Amino acid sequence: MGFLIEGLFELILELLFNDRFEKRGSYRQRRYLLKLKRYARESEWFEHLYRNPHYTGIIENNDEFKIVLRKRAAFRSIELSLEERQRFEQRLASKCDSLTERV
């Protein structure tokens, strides 16, 4: 009987703590994805890039792009400058090309 109570107690602790730690990373990812969707609604040029299936995975999962796109001020500076926008699109295209060459 004692081993059943002990097993049940361990299961409850594992569910509580593992669930809390797993959600920490996914919560940040969900917030980031919501921000990307908001950017796509607000900006036509970004919507064109984000809806492209070749670029969506890179924009959502690449750390280099996450660093830039998490900051709203950085996104606004890219949005307002045509030169910055072209540089961003070129980096995205080159990252896509390098990933397709590996496969």
Tab-separated table of N, CA and C in Angstrom:
chain	number	residue	atom	x	y	z
A	1	MET	N	0.824	-1.201	0.000
A	1	MET	CA	0.000	0.000	0.000
A	1	MET	C	0.862	1.257	0.000
A	2	GLY	N	1.963	1.204	0.753
A	2	GLY	CA	2.860	2.360	0.842
A	2	GLY	C	3.515	2.665	-0.489
A	3	PHE	N	3.807	1.607	-1.252
A	3	PHE	CA	4.478	1.834	-2.539
A	3	PHE	C	3.512	2.448	-3.552
A	4	LEU	N	2.212	2.184	-3.442
A	4	LEU	CA	1.222	2.820	-4.316
A	4	LEU	C	1.103	4.319	-4.017
A	5	ILE	N	1.074	4.656	-2.755
A	5	ILE	CA	0.980	6.066	-2.362
A	5	ILE	C	2.242	6.804	-2.804
A	6	GLU	N	3.386	6.159	-2.606
A	6	GLU	CA	4.647	6.771	-3.014
A	6	GLU	C	4.696	6.968	-4.531
A	7	GLY	N	4.251	5.982	-5.290
A	7	GLY	CA	4.229	6.087	-6.746
A	7	GLY	C	3.285	7.175	-7.221
A	8	LEU	N	2.120	7.257	-6.601
A	8	LEU	CA	1.152	8.301	-6.945
A	8	LEU	C	1.699	9.686	-6.624
A	9	PHE	N	2.368	9.814	-5.485
A	9	PHE	CA	2.970	11.079	-5.092
A	9	PHE	C	4.054	11.507	-6.090
A	10	GLU	N	4.907	10.556	-6.516
A	10	GLU	CA	5.950	10.856	-7.500
A	10	GLU	C	5.350	11.272	-8.842
A	11	LEU	N	4.267	10.614	-9.241
A	11	LEU	CA	3.609	10.951	-10.491
A	11	LEU	C	3.051	12.369	-10.453
A	12	ILE	N	2.421	12.723	-9.351
A	12	ILE	CA	1.856	14.073	-9.212
A	12	ILE	C	2.961	15.120	-9.253
A	13	LEU	N	4.060	14.880	-8.536
A	13	LEU	CA	5.170	15.829	-8.548
A	13	LEU	C	5.772	15.968	-9.943
A	14	GLU	N	5.919	14.853	-10.633
A	14	GLU	CA	6.479	14.888	-11.981
A	14	GLU	C	5.582	15.671	-12.933
A	15	LEU	N	4.291	15.461	-12.840
A	15	LEU	CA	3.358	16.190	-13.703
A	15	LEU	C	3.376	17.691	-13.416
A	16	LEU	N	3.416	18.049	-12.158
A	16	LEU	CA	3.416	19.458	-11.790
A	16	LEU	C	4.682	20.164	-12.247
A	17	PHE	N	5.834	19.588	-11.947
A	17	PHE	CA	7.081	20.274	-12.250
A	17	PHE	C	7.459	20.194	-13.718
A	18	ASN	N	7.278	19.072	-14.372
A	18	ASN	CA	7.609	18.961	-15.789
A	18	ASN	C	6.718	19.852	-16.638
A	19	ASP	N	5.449	19.911	-16.308
A	19	ASP	CA	4.522	20.743	-17.066
A	19	ASP	C	4.915	22.214	-16.949
A	20	ARG	N	5.304	22.629	-15.775
A	20	ARG	CA	5.679	24.015	-15.555
A	20	ARG	C	6.957	24.368	-16.325
A	21	PHE	N	7.943	23.476	-16.341
A	21	PHE	CA	9.190	23.754	-17.040
A	21	PHE	C	9.026	23.683	-18.553
A	22	GLU	N	8.198	22.787	-19.042
A	22	GLU	CA	7.989	22.670	-20.480
A	22	GLU	C	7.249	23.882	-21.034
A	23	LYS	N	6.330	24.415	-20.291
A	23	LYS	CA	5.544	25.545	-20.774
A	23	LYS	C	6.359	26.833	-20.833
A	24	ARG	N	7.452	26.891	-20.092
A	24	ARG	CA	8.252	28.110	-20.083
A	24	ARG	C	8.766	28.422	-21.481
A	25	GLY	N	9.317	27.455	-22.169
A	25	GLY	CA	9.822	27.683	-23.516
A	25	GLY	C	8.703	27.879	-24.520
A	26	SER	N	7.660	27.124	-24.406
A	26	SER	CA	6.585	27.230	-25.377
A	26	SER	C	5.797	28.531	-25.214
A	27	TYR	N	5.753	29.079	-24.012
A	27	TYR	CA	5.068	30.349	-23.796
A	27	TYR	C	5.773	31.456	-24.559
A	28	ARG	N	7.097	31.488	-24.484
A	28	ARG	CA	7.866	32.496	-25.223
A	28	ARG	C	7.673	32.324	-26.722
A	29	GLN	N	7.646	31.066	-27.166
A	29	GLN	CA	7.456	30.800	-28.597
A	29	GLN	C	6.062	31.242	-29.041
A	30	ARG	N	5.047	30.977	-28.219
A	30	ARG	CA	3.690	31.415	-28.568
A	30	ARG	C	3.605	32.924	-28.652
A	31	ARG	N	4.227	33.632	-27.715
A	31	ARG	CA	4.231	35.098	-27.753
A	31	ARG	C	4.933	35.602	-29.005
A	32	TYR	N	6.035	34.953	-29.362
A	32	TYR	CA	6.785	35.344	-30.551
A	32	TYR	C	5.953	35.128	-31.810
A	33	LEU	N	5.256	33.992	-31.893
A	33	LEU	CA	4.418	33.718	-33.061
A	33	LEU	C	3.266	34.703	-33.160
A	34	LEU	N	2.697	35.069	-32.041
A	34	LEU	CA	1.632	36.086	-32.056
A	34	LEU	C	2.164	37.433	-32.532
A	35	LYS	N	3.376	37.765	-32.127
A	35	LYS	CA	3.987	39.014	-32.573
A	35	LYS	C	4.215	38.978	-34.081
A	36	LEU	N	4.656	37.837	-34.606
A	36	LEU	CA	4.864	37.715	-36.047
A	36	LEU	C	3.558	37.876	-36.809
A	37	LYS	N	2.500	37.303	-36.290
A	37	LYS	CA	1.200	37.440	-36.948
A	37	LYS	C	0.715	38.887	-36.926
A	38	ARG	N	0.981	39.577	-35.832
A	38	ARG	CA	0.611	40.994	-35.753
A	38	ARG	C	1.425	41.811	-36.753
A	39	TYR	N	2.713	41.518	-36.858
A	39	TYR	CA	3.546	42.196	-37.852
A	39	TYR	C	3.002	41.957	-39.254
A	40	ALA	N	2.586	40.735	-39.531
A	40	ALA	CA	2.064	40.402	-40.863
A	40	ALA	C	0.761	41.159	-41.148
A	41	ARG	N	-0.062	41.332	-40.139
A	41	ARG	CA	-1.301	42.099	-40.334
A	41	ARG	C	-1.011	43.569	-40.575
A	42	GLU	N	-0.017	44.094	-39.885
A	42	GLU	CA	0.272	45.524	-39.949
A	42	GLU	C	1.102	45.920	-41.162
A	43	SER	N	1.904	45.009	-41.674
A	43	SER	CA	2.863	45.370	-42.709
A	43	SER	C	2.745	44.431	-43.909
A	44	GLU	N	2.473	45.004	-45.043
A	44	GLU	CA	2.268	44.207	-46.258
A	44	GLU	C	3.543	43.512	-46.708
A	45	TRP	N	4.692	44.171	-46.640
A	45	TRP	CA	5.938	43.555	-47.093
A	45	TRP	C	6.303	42.361	-46.219
A	46	PHE	N	6.055	42.476	-44.884
A	46	PHE	CA	6.363	41.364	-43.997
A	46	PHE	C	5.364	40.224	-44.190
A	47	GLU	N	4.124	40.554	-44.454
A	47	GLU	CA	3.123	39.522	-44.716
A	47	GLU	C	3.529	38.687	-45.922
A	48	HIS	N	4.032	39.338	-46.956
A	48	HIS	CA	4.485	38.629	-48.154
A	48	HIS	C	5.610	37.638	-47.808
A	49	LEU	N	6.544	38.066	-46.966
A	49	LEU	CA	7.642	37.177	-46.568
A	49	LEU	C	7.151	36.062	-45.652
A	50	TYR	N	6.326	36.433	-44.687
A	50	TYR	CA	5.887	35.464	-43.674
A	50	TYR	C	4.962	34.394	-44.261
A	51	ARG	N	4.172	34.740	-45.246
A	51	ARG	CA	3.258	33.767	-45.858
A	51	ARG	C	3.964	32.846	-46.854
A	52	ASN	N	5.185	33.191	-47.242
A	52	ASN	CA	5.962	32.346	-48.140
A	52	ASN	C	6.395	31.093	-47.376
A	53	PRO	N	6.011	29.905	-47.829
A	53	PRO	CA	6.324	28.687	-47.071
A	53	PRO	C	7.825	28.421	-46.926
A	54	HIS	N	8.634	28.941	-47.828
A	54	HIS	CA	10.078	28.749	-47.720
A	54	HIS	C	10.656	29.561	-46.565
A	55	TYR	N	10.059	30.709	-46.281
A	55	TYR	CA	10.600	31.610	-45.274
A	55	TYR	C	9.949	31.468	-43.904
A	56	THR	N	8.760	30.940	-43.845
A	56	THR	CA	8.020	30.887	-42.581
A	56	THR	C	8.792	30.136	-41.504
A	57	GLY	N	9.298	28.979	-41.826
A	57	GLY	CA	10.039	28.190	-40.838
A	57	GLY	C	11.294	28.890	-40.362
A	58	ILE	N	11.968	29.564	-41.268
A	58	ILE	CA	13.184	30.288	-40.890
A	58	ILE	C	12.845	31.456	-39.969
A	59	ILE	N	11.822	32.209	-40.319
A	59	ILE	CA	11.423	33.364	-39.503
A	59	ILE	C	10.978	32.909	-38.117
A	60	GLU	N	10.274	31.799	-38.040
A	60	GLU	CA	9.749	31.343	-36.755
A	60	GLU	C	10.796	30.670	-35.879
A	61	ASN	N	11.799	30.017	-36.479
A	61	ASN	CA	12.686	29.179	-35.674
A	61	ASN	C	14.151	29.582	-35.643
A	62	ASN	N	14.603	30.432	-36.531
A	62	ASN	CA	16.013	30.792	-36.578
A	62	ASN	C	16.319	31.848	-35.526
A	63	ASP	N	17.338	31.595	-34.720
A	63	ASP	CA	17.674	32.506	-33.623
A	63	ASP	C	18.123	33.874	-34.119
A	64	GLU	N	18.814	33.916	-35.232
A	64	GLU	CA	19.279	35.186	-35.788
A	64	GLU	C	18.099	36.123	-36.094
A	65	PHE	N	17.050	35.567	-36.663
A	65	PHE	CA	15.882	36.377	-36.994
A	65	PHE	C	15.012	36.635	-35.771
A	66	LYS	N	14.998	35.696	-34.834
A	66	LYS	CA	14.226	35.905	-33.608
A	66	LYS	C	14.745	37.098	-32.830
A	67	ILE	N	16.065	37.242	-32.771
A	67	ILE	CA	16.655	38.347	-32.025
A	67	ILE	C	16.187	39.680	-32.598
A	68	VAL	N	16.162	39.770	-33.914
A	68	VAL	CA	15.761	41.016	-34.567
A	68	VAL	C	14.260	41.250	-34.424
A	69	LEU	N	13.470	40.219	-34.666
A	69	LEU	CA	12.017	40.408	-34.738
A	69	LEU	C	11.334	40.469	-33.380
A	70	ARG	N	11.992	40.046	-32.327
A	70	ARG	CA	11.375	40.160	-31.005
A	70	ARG	C	11.284	41.608	-30.553
A	71	LYS	N	12.200	42.433	-31.032
A	71	LYS	CA	12.215	43.833	-30.625
A	71	LYS	C	11.401	44.659	-31.614
A	72	ARG	N	10.375	45.265	-31.131
A	72	ARG	CA	9.491	46.040	-31.984
A	72	ARG	C	10.222	47.227	-32.621
A	73	ALA	N	11.127	47.831	-31.887
A	73	ALA	CA	11.878	48.968	-32.431
A	73	ALA	C	12.749	48.530	-33.606
A	74	ALA	N	13.348	47.362	-33.503
A	74	ALA	CA	14.170	46.859	-34.604
A	74	ALA	C	13.306	46.565	-35.823
A	75	PHE	N	12.133	45.997	-35.601
A	75	PHE	CA	11.228	45.731	-36.719
A	75	PHE	C	10.791	47.037	-37.376
A	76	ARG	N	10.483	48.046	-36.570
A	76	ARG	CA	10.053	49.334	-37.117
A	76	ARG	C	11.156	49.985	-37.942
A	77	SER	N	12.402	49.858	-37.491
A	77	SER	CA	13.498	50.454	-38.266
A	77	SER	C	13.665	49.742	-39.597
A	78	ILE	N	13.456	48.430	-39.628
A	78	ILE	CA	13.504	47.692	-40.892
A	78	ILE	C	12.341	48.108	-41.778
A	79	GLU	N	11.193	48.259	-41.177
A	79	GLU	CA	10.000	48.610	-41.934
A	79	GLU	C	10.103	50.007	-42.559
A	80	LEU	N	10.700	50.930	-41.857
A	80	LEU	CA	10.754	52.309	-42.331
A	80	LEU	C	11.871	52.571	-43.342
A	81	SER	N	12.885	51.745	-43.344
A	81	SER	CA	14.012	51.954	-44.248
A	81	SER	C	13.985	50.917	-45.362
A	82	LEU	N	13.911	51.378	-46.582
A	82	LEU	CA	13.899	50.477	-47.731
A	82	LEU	C	15.198	49.690	-47.821
A	83	GLU	N	16.309	50.343	-47.505
A	83	GLU	CA	17.610	49.677	-47.547
A	83	GLU	C	17.693	48.554	-46.509
A	84	GLU	N	17.223	48.835	-45.295
A	84	GLU	CA	17.205	47.819	-44.240
A	84	GLU	C	16.286	46.655	-44.613
A	85	ARG	N	15.167	46.972	-45.223
A	85	ARG	CA	14.215	45.944	-45.642
A	85	ARG	C	14.834	45.029	-46.692
A	86	GLN	N	15.521	45.621	-47.658
A	86	GLN	CA	16.174	44.814	-48.694
A	86	GLN	C	17.276	43.955	-48.095
A	87	ARG	N	18.038	44.510	-47.155
A	87	ARG	CA	19.089	43.736	-46.485
A	87	ARG	C	18.493	42.561	-45.712
A	88	PHE	N	17.362	42.806	-45.024
A	88	PHE	CA	16.678	41.748	-44.281
A	88	PHE	C	16.207	40.648	-45.231
A	89	GLU	N	15.607	41.035	-46.346
A	89	GLU	CA	15.118	40.053	-47.319
A	89	GLU	C	16.266	39.261	-47.936
A	90	GLN	N	17.398	39.913	-48.179
A	90	GLN	CA	18.554	39.210	-48.727
A	90	GLN	C	19.116	38.204	-47.736
A	91	ARG	N	19.188	38.599	-46.460
A	91	ARG	CA	19.660	37.652	-45.434
A	91	ARG	C	18.727	36.461	-45.333
A	92	LEU	N	17.436	36.726	-45.412
A	92	LEU	CA	16.451	35.650	-45.349
A	92	LEU	C	16.585	34.724	-46.552
A	93	ALA	N	16.751	35.281	-47.734
A	93	ALA	CA	16.903	34.465	-48.939
A	93	ALA	C	18.200	33.653	-48.896
A	94	SER	N	19.277	34.260	-48.424
A	94	SER	CA	20.538	33.515	-48.359
A	94	SER	C	20.466	32.403	-47.324
A	95	LYS	N	19.772	32.635	-46.211
A	95	LYS	CA	19.592	31.593	-45.195
A	95	LYS	C	18.759	30.446	-45.757
A	96	CYS	N	17.726	30.780	-46.520
A	96	CYS	CA	16.894	29.762	-47.158
A	96	CYS	C	17.700	28.955	-48.156
A	97	ASP	N	18.531	29.629	-48.954
A	97	ASP	CA	19.364	28.937	-49.935
A	97	ASP	C	20.372	28.023	-49.272
A	98	SER	N	20.977	28.485	-48.175
A	98	SER	CA	21.964	27.652	-47.490
A	98	SER	C	21.306	26.423	-46.859
A	99	LEU	N	20.082	26.557	-46.392
A	99	LEU	CA	19.384	25.408	-45.821
A	99	LEU	C	18.964	24.406	-46.888
A	100	THR	N	18.567	24.887	-48.052
A	100	THR	CA	18.160	23.971	-49.122
A	100	THR	C	19.373	23.277	-49.739
A	101	GLU	N	20.543	23.939	-49.713
A	101	GLU	CA	21.747	23.291	-50.226
A	101	GLU	C	22.166	22.139	-49.345
A	102	ARG	N	21.967	22.256	-48.041
A	102	ARG	CA	22.335	21.179	-47.105
A	102	ARG	C	21.481	19.936	-47.319
A	103	VAL	N	20.246	20.137	-47.669
A	103	VAL	CA	19.310	19.012	-47.833
A	103	VAL	C	19.509	18.412	-49.164
